[in-house]
mmCIF file with all atom_site columns, C-alpha atoms and ligand atoms in Angstrom:
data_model
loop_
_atom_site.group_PDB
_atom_site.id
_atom_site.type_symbol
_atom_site.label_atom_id
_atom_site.label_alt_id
_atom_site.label_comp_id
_atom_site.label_asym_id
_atom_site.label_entity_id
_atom_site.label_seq_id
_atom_site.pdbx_PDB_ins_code
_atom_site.Cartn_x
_atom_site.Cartn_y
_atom_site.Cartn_z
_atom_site.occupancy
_atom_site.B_iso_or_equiv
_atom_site.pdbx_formal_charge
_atom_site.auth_seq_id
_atom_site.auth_comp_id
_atom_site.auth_asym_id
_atom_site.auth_atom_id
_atom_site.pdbx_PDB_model_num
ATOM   1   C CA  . UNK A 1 1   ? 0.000   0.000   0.000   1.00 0.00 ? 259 UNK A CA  1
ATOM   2   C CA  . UNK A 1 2   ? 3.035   2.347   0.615   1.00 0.00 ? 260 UNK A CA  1
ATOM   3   C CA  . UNK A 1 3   ? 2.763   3.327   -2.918  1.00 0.00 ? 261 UNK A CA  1
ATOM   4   C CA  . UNK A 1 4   ? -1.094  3.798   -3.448  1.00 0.00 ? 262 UNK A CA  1
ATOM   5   C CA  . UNK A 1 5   ? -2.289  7.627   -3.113  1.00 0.00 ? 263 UNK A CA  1
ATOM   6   C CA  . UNK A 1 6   ? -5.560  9.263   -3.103  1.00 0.00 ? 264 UNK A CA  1
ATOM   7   C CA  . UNK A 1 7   ? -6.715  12.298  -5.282  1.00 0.00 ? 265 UNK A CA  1
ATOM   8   C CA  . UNK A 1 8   ? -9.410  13.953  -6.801  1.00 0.00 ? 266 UNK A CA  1
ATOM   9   C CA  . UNK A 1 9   ? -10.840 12.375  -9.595  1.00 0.00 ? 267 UNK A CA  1
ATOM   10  C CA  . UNK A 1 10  ? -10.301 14.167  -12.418 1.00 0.00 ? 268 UNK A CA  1
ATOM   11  C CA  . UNK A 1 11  ? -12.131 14.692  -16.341 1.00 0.00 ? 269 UNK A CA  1
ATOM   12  C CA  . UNK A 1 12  ? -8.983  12.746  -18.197 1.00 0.00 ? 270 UNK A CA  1
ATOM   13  C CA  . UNK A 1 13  ? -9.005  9.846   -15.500 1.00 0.00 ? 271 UNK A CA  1
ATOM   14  C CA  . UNK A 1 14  ? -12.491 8.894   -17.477 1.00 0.00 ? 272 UNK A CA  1
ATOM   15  C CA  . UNK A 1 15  ? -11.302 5.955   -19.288 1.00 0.00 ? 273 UNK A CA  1
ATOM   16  C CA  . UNK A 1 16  ? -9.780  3.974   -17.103 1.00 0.00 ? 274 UNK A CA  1
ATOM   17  C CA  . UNK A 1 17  ? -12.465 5.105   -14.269 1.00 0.00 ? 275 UNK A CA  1
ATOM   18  C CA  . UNK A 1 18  ? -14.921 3.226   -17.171 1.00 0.00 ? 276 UNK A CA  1
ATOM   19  C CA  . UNK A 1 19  ? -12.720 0.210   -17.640 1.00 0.00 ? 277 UNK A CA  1
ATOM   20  C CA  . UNK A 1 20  ? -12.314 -0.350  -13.964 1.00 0.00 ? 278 UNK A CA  1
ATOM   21  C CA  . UNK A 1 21  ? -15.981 -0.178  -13.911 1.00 0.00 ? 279 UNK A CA  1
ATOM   22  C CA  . UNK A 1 22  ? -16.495 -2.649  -16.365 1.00 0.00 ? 280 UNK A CA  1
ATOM   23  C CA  . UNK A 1 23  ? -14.402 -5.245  -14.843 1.00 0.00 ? 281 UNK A CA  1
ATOM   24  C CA  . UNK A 1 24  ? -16.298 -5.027  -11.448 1.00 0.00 ? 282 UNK A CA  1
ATOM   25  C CA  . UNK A 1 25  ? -19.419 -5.327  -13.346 1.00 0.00 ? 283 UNK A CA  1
ATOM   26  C CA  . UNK A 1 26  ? -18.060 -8.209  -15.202 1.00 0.00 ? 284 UNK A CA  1
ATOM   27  C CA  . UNK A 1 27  ? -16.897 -9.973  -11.993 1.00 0.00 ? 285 UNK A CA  1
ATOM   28  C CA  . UNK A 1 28  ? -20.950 -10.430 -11.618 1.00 0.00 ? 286 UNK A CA  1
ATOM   29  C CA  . UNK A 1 29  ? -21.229 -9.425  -7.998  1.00 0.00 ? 287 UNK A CA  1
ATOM   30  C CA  . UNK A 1 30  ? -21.197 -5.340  -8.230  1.00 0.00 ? 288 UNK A CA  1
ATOM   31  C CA  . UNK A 1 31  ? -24.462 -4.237  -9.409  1.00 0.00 ? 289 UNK A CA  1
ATOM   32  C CA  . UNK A 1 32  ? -27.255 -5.230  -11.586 1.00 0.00 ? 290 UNK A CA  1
ATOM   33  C CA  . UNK A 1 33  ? -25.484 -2.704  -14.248 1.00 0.00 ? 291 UNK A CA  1
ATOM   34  C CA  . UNK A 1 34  ? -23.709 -4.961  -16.976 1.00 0.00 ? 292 UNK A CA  1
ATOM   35  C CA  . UNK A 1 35  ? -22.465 -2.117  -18.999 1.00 0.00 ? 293 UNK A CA  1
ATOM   36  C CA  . UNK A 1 36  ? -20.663 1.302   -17.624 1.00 0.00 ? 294 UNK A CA  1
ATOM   37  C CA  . UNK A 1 37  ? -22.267 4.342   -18.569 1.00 0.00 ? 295 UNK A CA  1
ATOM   38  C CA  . UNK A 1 38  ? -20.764 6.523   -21.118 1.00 0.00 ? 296 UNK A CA  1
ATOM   39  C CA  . UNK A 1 39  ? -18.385 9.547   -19.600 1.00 0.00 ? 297 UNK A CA  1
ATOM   40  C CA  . UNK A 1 40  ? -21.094 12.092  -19.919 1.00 0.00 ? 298 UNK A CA  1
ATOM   41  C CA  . UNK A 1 41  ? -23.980 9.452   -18.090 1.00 0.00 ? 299 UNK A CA  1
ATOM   42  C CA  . UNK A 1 42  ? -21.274 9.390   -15.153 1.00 0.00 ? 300 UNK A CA  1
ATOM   43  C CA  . UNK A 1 43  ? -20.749 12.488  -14.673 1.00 0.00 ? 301 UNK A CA  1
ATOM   44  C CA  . UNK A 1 44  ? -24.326 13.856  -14.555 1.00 0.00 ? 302 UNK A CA  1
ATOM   45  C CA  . UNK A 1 45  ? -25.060 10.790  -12.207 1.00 0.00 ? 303 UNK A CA  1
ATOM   46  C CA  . UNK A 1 46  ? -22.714 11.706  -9.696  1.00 0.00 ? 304 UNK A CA  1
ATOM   47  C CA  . UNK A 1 47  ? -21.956 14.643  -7.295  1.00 0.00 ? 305 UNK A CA  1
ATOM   48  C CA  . UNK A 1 48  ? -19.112 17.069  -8.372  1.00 0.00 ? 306 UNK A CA  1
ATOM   49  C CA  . UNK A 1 49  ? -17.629 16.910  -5.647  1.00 0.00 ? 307 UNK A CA  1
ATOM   50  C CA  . UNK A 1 50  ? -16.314 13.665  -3.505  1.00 0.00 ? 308 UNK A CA  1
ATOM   51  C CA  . UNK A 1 51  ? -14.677 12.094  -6.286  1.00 0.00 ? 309 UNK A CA  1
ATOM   52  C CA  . UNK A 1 52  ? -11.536 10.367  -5.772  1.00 0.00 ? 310 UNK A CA  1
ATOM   53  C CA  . UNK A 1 53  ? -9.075  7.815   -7.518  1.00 0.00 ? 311 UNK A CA  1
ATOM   54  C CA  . UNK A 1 54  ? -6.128  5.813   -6.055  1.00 0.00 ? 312 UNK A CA  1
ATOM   55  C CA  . UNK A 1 55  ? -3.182  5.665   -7.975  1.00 0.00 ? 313 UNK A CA  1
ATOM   56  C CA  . UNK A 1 56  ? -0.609  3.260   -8.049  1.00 0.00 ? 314 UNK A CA  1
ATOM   57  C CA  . UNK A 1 57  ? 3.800   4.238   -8.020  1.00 0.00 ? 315 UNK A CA  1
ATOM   58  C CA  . UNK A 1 58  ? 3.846   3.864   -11.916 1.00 0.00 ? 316 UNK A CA  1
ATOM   59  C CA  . UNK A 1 59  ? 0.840   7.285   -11.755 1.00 0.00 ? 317 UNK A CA  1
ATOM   60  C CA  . UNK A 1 60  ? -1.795  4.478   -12.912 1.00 0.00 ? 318 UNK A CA  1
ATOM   61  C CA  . UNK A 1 61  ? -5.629  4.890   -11.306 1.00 0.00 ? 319 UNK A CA  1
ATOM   62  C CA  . UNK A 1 62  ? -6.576  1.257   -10.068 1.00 0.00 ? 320 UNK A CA  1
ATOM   63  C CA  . UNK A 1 63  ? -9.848  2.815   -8.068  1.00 0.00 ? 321 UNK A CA  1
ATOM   64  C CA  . UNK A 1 64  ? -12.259 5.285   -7.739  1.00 0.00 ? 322 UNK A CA  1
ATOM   65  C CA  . UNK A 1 65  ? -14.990 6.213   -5.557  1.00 0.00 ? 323 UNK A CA  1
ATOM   66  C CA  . UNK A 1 66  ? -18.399 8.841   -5.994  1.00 0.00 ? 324 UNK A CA  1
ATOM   67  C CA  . UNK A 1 67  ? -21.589 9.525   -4.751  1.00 0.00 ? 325 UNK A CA  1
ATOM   68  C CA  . UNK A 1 68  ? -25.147 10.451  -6.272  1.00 0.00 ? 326 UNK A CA  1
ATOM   69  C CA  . UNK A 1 69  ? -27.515 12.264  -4.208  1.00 0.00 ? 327 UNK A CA  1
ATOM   70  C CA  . UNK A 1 70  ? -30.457 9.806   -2.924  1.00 0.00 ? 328 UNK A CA  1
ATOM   71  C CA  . UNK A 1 71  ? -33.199 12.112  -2.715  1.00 0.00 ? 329 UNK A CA  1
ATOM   72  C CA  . UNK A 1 72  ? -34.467 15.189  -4.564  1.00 0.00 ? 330 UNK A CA  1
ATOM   73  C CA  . UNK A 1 73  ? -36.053 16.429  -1.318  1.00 0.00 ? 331 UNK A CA  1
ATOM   74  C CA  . UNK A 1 74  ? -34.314 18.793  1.351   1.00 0.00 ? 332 UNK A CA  1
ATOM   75  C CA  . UNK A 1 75  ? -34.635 16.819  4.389   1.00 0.00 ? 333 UNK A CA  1
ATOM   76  C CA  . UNK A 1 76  ? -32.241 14.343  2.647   1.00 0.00 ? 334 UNK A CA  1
ATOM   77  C CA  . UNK A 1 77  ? -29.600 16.652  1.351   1.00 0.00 ? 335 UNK A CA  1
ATOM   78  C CA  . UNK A 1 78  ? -26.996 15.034  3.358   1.00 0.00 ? 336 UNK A CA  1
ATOM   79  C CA  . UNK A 1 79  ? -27.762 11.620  2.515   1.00 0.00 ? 337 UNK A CA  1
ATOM   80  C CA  . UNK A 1 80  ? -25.795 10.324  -0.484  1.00 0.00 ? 338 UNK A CA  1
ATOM   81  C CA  . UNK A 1 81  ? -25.069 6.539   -2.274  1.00 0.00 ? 339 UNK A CA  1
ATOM   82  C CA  . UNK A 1 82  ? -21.438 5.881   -2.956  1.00 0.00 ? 340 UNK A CA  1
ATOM   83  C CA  . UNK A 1 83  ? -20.044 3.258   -5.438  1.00 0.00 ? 341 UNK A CA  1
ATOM   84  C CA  . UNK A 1 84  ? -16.529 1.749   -5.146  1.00 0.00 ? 342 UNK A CA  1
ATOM   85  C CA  . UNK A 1 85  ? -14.306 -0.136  -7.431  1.00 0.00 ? 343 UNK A CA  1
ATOM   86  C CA  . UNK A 1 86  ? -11.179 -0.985  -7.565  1.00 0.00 ? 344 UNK A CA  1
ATOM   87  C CA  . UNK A 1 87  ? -8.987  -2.542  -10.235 1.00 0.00 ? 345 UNK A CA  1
ATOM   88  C CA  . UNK A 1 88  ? -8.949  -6.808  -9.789  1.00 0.00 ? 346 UNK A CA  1
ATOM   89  C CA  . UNK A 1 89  ? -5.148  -6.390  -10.448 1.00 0.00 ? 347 UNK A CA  1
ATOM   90  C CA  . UNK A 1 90  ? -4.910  -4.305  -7.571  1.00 0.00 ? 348 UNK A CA  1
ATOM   91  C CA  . UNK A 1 91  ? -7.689  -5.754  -4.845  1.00 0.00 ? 349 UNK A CA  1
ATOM   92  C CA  . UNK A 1 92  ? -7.069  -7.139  -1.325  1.00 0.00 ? 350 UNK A CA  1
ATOM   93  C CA  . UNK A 1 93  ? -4.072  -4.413  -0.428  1.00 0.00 ? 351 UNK A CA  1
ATOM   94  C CA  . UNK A 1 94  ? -6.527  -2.269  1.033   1.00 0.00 ? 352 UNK A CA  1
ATOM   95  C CA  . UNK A 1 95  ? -7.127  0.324   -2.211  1.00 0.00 ? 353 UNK A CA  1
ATOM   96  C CA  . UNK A 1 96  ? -11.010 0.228   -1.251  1.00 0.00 ? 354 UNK A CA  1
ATOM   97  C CA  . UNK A 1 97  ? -9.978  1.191   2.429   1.00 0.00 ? 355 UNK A CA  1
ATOM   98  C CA  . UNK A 1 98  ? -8.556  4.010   1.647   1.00 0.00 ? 356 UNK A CA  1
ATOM   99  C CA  . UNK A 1 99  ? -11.112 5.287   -0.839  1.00 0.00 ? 357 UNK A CA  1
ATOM   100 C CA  . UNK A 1 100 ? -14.001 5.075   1.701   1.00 0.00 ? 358 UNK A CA  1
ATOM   101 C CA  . UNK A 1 101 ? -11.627 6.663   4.538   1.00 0.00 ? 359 UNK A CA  1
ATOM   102 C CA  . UNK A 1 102 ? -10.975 9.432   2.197   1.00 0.00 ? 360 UNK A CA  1
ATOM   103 C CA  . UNK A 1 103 ? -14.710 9.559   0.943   1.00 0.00 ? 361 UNK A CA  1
ATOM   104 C CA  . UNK A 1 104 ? -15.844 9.609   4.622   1.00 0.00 ? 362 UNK A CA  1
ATOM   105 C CA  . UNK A 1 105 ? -13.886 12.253  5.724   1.00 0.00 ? 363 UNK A CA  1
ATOM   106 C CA  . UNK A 1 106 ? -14.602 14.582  2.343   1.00 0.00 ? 364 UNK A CA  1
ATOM   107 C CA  . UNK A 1 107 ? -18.411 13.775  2.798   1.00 0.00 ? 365 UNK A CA  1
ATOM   108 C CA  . UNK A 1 108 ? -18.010 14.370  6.965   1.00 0.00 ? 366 UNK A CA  1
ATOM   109 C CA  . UNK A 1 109 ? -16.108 17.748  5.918   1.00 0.00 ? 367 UNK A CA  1
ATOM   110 C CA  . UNK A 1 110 ? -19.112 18.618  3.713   1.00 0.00 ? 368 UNK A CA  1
ATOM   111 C CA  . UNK A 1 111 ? -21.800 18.620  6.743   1.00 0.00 ? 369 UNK A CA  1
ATOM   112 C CA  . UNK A 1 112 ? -23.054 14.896  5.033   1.00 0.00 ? 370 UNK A CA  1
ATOM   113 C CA  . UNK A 1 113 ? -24.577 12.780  7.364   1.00 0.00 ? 371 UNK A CA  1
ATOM   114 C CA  . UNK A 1 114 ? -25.068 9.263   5.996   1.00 0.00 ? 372 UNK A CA  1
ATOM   115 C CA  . UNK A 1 115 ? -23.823 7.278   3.003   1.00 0.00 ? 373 UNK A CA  1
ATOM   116 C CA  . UNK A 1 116 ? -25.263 4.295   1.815   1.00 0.00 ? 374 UNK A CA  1
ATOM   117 C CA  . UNK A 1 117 ? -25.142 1.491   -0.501  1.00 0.00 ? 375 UNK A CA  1
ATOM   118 C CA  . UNK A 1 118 ? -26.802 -1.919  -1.523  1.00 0.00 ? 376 UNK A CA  1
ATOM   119 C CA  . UNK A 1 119 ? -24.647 -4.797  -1.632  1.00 0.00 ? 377 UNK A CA  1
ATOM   120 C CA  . UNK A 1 120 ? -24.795 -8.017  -2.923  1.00 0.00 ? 378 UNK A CA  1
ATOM   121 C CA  . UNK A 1 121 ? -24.818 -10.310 -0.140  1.00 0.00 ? 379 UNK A CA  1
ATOM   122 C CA  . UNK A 1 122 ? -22.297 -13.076 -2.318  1.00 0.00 ? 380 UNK A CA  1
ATOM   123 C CA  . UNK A 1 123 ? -19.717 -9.869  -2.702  1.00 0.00 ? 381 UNK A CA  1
ATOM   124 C CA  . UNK A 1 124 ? -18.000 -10.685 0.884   1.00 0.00 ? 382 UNK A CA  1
ATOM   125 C CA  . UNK A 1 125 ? -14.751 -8.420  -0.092  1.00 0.00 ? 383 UNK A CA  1
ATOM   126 C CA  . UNK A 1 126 ? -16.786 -5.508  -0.625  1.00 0.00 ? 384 UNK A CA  1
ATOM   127 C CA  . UNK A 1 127 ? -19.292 -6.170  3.014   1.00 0.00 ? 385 UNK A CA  1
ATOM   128 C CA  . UNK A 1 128 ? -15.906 -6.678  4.762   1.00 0.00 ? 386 UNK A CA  1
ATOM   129 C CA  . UNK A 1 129 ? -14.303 -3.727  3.730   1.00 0.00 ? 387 UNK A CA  1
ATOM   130 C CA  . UNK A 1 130 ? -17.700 -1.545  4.466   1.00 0.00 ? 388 UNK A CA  1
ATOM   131 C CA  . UNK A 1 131 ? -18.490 -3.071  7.852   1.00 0.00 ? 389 UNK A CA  1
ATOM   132 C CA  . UNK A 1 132 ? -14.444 -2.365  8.459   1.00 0.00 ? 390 UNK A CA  1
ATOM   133 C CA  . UNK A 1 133 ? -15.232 1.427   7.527   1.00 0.00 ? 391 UNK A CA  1
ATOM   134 C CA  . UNK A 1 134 ? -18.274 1.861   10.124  1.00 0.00 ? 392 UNK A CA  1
ATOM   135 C CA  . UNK A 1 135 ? -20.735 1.309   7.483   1.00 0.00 ? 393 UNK A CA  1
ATOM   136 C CA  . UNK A 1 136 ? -23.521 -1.072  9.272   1.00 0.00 ? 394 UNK A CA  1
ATOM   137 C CA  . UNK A 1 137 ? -26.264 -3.595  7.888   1.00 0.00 ? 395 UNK A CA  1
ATOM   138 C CA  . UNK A 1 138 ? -29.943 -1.875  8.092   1.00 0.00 ? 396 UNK A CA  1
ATOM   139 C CA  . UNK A 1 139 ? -32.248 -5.084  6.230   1.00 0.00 ? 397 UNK A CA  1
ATOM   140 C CA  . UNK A 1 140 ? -31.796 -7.252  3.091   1.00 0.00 ? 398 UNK A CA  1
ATOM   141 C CA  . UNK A 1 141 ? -34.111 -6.401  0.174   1.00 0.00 ? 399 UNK A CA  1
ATOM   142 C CA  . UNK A 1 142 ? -35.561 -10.053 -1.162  1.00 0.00 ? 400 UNK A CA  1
ATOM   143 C CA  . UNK A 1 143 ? -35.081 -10.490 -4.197  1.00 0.00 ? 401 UNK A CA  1
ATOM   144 C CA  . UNK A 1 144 ? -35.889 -6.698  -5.632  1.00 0.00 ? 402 UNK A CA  1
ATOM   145 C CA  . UNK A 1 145 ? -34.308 -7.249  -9.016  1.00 0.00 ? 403 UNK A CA  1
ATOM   146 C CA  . UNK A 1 146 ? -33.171 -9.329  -11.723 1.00 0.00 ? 404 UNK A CA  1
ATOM   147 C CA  . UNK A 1 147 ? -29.505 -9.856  -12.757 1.00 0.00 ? 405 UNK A CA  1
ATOM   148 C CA  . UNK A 1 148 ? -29.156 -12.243 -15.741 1.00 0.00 ? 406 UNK A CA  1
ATOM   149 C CA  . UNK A 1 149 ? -32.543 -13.207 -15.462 1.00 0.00 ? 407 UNK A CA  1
ATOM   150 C CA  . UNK A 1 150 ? -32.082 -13.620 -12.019 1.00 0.00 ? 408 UNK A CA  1
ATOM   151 C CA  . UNK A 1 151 ? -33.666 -12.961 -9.231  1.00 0.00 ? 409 UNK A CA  1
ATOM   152 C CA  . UNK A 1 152 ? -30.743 -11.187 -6.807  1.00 0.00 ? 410 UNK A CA  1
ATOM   153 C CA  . UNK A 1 153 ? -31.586 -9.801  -2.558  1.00 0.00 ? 411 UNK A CA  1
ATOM   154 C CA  . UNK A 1 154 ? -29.645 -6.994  -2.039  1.00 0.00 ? 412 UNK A CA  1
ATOM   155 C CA  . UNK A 1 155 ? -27.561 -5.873  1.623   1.00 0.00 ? 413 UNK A CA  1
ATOM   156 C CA  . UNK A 1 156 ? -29.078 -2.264  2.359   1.00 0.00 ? 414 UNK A CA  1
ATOM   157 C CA  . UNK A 1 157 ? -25.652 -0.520  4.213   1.00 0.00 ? 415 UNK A CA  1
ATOM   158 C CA  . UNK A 1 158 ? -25.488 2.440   5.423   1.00 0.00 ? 416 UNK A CA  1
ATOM   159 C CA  . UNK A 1 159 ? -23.134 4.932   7.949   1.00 0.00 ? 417 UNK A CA  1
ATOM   160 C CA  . UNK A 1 160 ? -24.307 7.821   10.136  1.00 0.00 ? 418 UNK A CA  1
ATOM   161 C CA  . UNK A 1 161 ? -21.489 9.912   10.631  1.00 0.00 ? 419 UNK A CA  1
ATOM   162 C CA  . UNK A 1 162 ? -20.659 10.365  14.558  1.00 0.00 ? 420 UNK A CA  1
ATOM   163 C CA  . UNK A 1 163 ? -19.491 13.742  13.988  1.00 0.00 ? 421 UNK A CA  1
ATOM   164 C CA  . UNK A 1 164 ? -22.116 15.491  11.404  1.00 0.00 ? 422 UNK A CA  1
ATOM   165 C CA  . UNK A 1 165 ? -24.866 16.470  14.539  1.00 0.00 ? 423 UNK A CA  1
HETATM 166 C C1  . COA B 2 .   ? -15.276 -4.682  -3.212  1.00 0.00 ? 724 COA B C1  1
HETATM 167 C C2  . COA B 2 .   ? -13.967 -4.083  -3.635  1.00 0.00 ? 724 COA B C2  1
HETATM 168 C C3  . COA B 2 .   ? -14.156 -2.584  -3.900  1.00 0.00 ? 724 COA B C3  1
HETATM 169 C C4  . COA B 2 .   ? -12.924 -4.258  -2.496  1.00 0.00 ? 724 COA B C4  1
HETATM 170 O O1  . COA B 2 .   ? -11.737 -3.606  -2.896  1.00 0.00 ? 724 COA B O1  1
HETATM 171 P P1  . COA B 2 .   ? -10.323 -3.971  -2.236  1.00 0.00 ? 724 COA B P1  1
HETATM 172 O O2  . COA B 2 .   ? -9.391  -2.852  -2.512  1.00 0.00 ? 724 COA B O2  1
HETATM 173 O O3  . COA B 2 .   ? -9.919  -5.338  -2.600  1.00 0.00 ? 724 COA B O3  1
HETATM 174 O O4  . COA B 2 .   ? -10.736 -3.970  -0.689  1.00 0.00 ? 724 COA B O4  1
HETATM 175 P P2  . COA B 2 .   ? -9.749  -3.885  0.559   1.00 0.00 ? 724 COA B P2  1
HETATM 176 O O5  . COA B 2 .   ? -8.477  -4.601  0.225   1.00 0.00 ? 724 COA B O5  1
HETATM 177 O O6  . COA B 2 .   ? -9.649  -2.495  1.040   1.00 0.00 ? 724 COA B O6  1
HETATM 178 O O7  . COA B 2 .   ? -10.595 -4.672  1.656   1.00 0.00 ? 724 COA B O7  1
HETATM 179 C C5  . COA B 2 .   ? -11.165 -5.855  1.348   1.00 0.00 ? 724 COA B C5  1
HETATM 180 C C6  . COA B 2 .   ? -11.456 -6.563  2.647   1.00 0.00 ? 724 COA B C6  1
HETATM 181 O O8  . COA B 2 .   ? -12.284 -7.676  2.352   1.00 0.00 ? 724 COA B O8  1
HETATM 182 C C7  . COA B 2 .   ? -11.640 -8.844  2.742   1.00 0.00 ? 724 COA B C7  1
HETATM 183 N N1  . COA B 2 .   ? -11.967 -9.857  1.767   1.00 0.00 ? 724 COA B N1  1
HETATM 184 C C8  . COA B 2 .   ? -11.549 -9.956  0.500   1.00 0.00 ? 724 COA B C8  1
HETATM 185 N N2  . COA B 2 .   ? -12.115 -11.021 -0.085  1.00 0.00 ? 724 COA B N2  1
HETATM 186 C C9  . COA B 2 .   ? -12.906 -11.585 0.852   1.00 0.00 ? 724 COA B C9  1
HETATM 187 C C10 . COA B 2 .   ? -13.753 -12.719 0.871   1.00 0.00 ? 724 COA B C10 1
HETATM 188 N N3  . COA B 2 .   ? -13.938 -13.474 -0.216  1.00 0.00 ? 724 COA B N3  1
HETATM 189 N N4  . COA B 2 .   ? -14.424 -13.007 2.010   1.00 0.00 ? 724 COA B N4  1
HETATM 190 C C11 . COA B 2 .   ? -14.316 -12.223 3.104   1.00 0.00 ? 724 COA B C11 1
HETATM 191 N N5  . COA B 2 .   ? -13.513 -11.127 3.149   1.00 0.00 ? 724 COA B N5  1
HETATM 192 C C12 . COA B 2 .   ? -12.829 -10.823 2.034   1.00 0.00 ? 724 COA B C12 1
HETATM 193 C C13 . COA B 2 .   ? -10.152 -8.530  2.741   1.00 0.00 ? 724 COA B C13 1
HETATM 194 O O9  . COA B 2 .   ? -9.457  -9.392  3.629   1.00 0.00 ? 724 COA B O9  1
HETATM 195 C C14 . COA B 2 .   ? -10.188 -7.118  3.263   1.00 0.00 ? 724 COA B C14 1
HETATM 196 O O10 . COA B 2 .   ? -10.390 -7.177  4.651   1.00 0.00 ? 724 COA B O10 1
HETATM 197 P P3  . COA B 2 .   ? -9.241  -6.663  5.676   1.00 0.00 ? 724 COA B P3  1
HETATM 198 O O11 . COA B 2 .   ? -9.686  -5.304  6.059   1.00 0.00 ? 724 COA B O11 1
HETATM 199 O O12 . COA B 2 .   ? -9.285  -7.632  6.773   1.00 0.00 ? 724 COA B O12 1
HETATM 200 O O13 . COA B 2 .   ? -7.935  -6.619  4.920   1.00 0.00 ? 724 COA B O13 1
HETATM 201 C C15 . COA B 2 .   ? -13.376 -4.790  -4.897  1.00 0.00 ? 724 COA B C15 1
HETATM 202 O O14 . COA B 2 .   ? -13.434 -6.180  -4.686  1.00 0.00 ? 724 COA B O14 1
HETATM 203 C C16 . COA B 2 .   ? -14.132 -4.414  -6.164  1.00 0.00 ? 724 COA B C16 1
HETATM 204 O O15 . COA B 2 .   ? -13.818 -3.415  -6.821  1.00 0.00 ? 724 COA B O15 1
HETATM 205 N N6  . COA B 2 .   ? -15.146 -5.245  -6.558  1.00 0.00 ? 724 COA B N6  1
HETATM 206 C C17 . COA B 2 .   ? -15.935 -4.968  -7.766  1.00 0.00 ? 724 COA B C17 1
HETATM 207 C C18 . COA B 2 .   ? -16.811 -3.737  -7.589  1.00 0.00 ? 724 COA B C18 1
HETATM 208 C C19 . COA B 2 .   ? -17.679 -3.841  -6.324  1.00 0.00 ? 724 COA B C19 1
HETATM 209 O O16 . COA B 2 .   ? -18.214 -4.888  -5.992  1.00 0.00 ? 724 COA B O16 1
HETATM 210 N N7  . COA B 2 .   ? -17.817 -2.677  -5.624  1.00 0.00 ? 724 COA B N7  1
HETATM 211 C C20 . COA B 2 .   ? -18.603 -2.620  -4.422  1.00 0.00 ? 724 COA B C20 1
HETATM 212 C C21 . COA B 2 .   ? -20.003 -2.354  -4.749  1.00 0.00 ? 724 COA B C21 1
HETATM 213 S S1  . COA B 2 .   ? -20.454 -0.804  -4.018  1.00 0.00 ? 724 COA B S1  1
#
């Protein structure tokens, strides 16, 4: 990890924030996505602002993290959903760690209060690392949609920052 940093995510990172996209999708356990957005789908989806990448010694991106807003109404202005992925070629050293440390304490910084995500419950790497972060288990949605033709539950996660009162 000595040689992993965190920055801002920026416009010319797009590609390879799209191909490490891809491969989570294609690893089957990420989302019921099976295709990456285009650039300009992205970018409207998410918030300007916590965006982040972790890049390797060699200057090479092998993660990102964002958040969309959840709600169009006021009284859930600080609540946002993050997504996280991280390069297979560089998973298990911790990359997603310190994505959602860095997300947490840009989000905290912000005045917003909880961040959420749905999980699939077979995607143990990505429950660890969440639970690790503070994030805890509200419910499991029973089967709510289909992935491949089939029917998938989905781990409702969420964290309520200590600090944003
Ligand atoms: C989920 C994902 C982001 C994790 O990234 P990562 O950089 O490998 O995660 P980290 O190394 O920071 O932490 C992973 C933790 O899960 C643990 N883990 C990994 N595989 C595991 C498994 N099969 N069972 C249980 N725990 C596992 C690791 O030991 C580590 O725990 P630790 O804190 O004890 O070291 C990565 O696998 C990924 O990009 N997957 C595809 C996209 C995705 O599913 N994103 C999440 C949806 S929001």
């Amino acid at each position: 990890m000595a040689d992993i940093t965190v920055r801002p995510l920026r416009d010319d990172d797009a590609d390879r924030v799209l191909a490490i996209y891809q491969a989570g999708l294609d690893a089957g356990d990420a989302s019921f996505e099976t295709t990456a957005p285009t650039w300009a789908a992205f970018d409207a989806a998410k918030l300007p602002a916590h965006r982040f990448v972790a890049v390797d010694g060699n200057n090479t991106v092998v993660g990102w993290i964002a958040v969309a807003p959840t709600s169009g109404r006021t009284v859930y202005a600080g609540v946002v959903e993050h997504s996280v992925y991280v390069d297979p070629a560089a998973q298990g050293r911790g990359v997603a760690r310190l994505l959602l440390d860095t997300l947490i304490a840009s989000t905290e910084a912000a005045g917003i209060w909880t961040i959420q995500s749905g999980v699939f419950p077979e995607n143990a790497a990505s429950l660890t690392v969440h639970e690790r972060a503070g994030f805890r288990v509200i419910g499991v949605r029973e089967r709510v949609g289909r992935h491949h033709g089939r029917w998938r539950d989905v781990v409702l996660l969420e964290r309520r920052s200590p600090v944003v009162t």
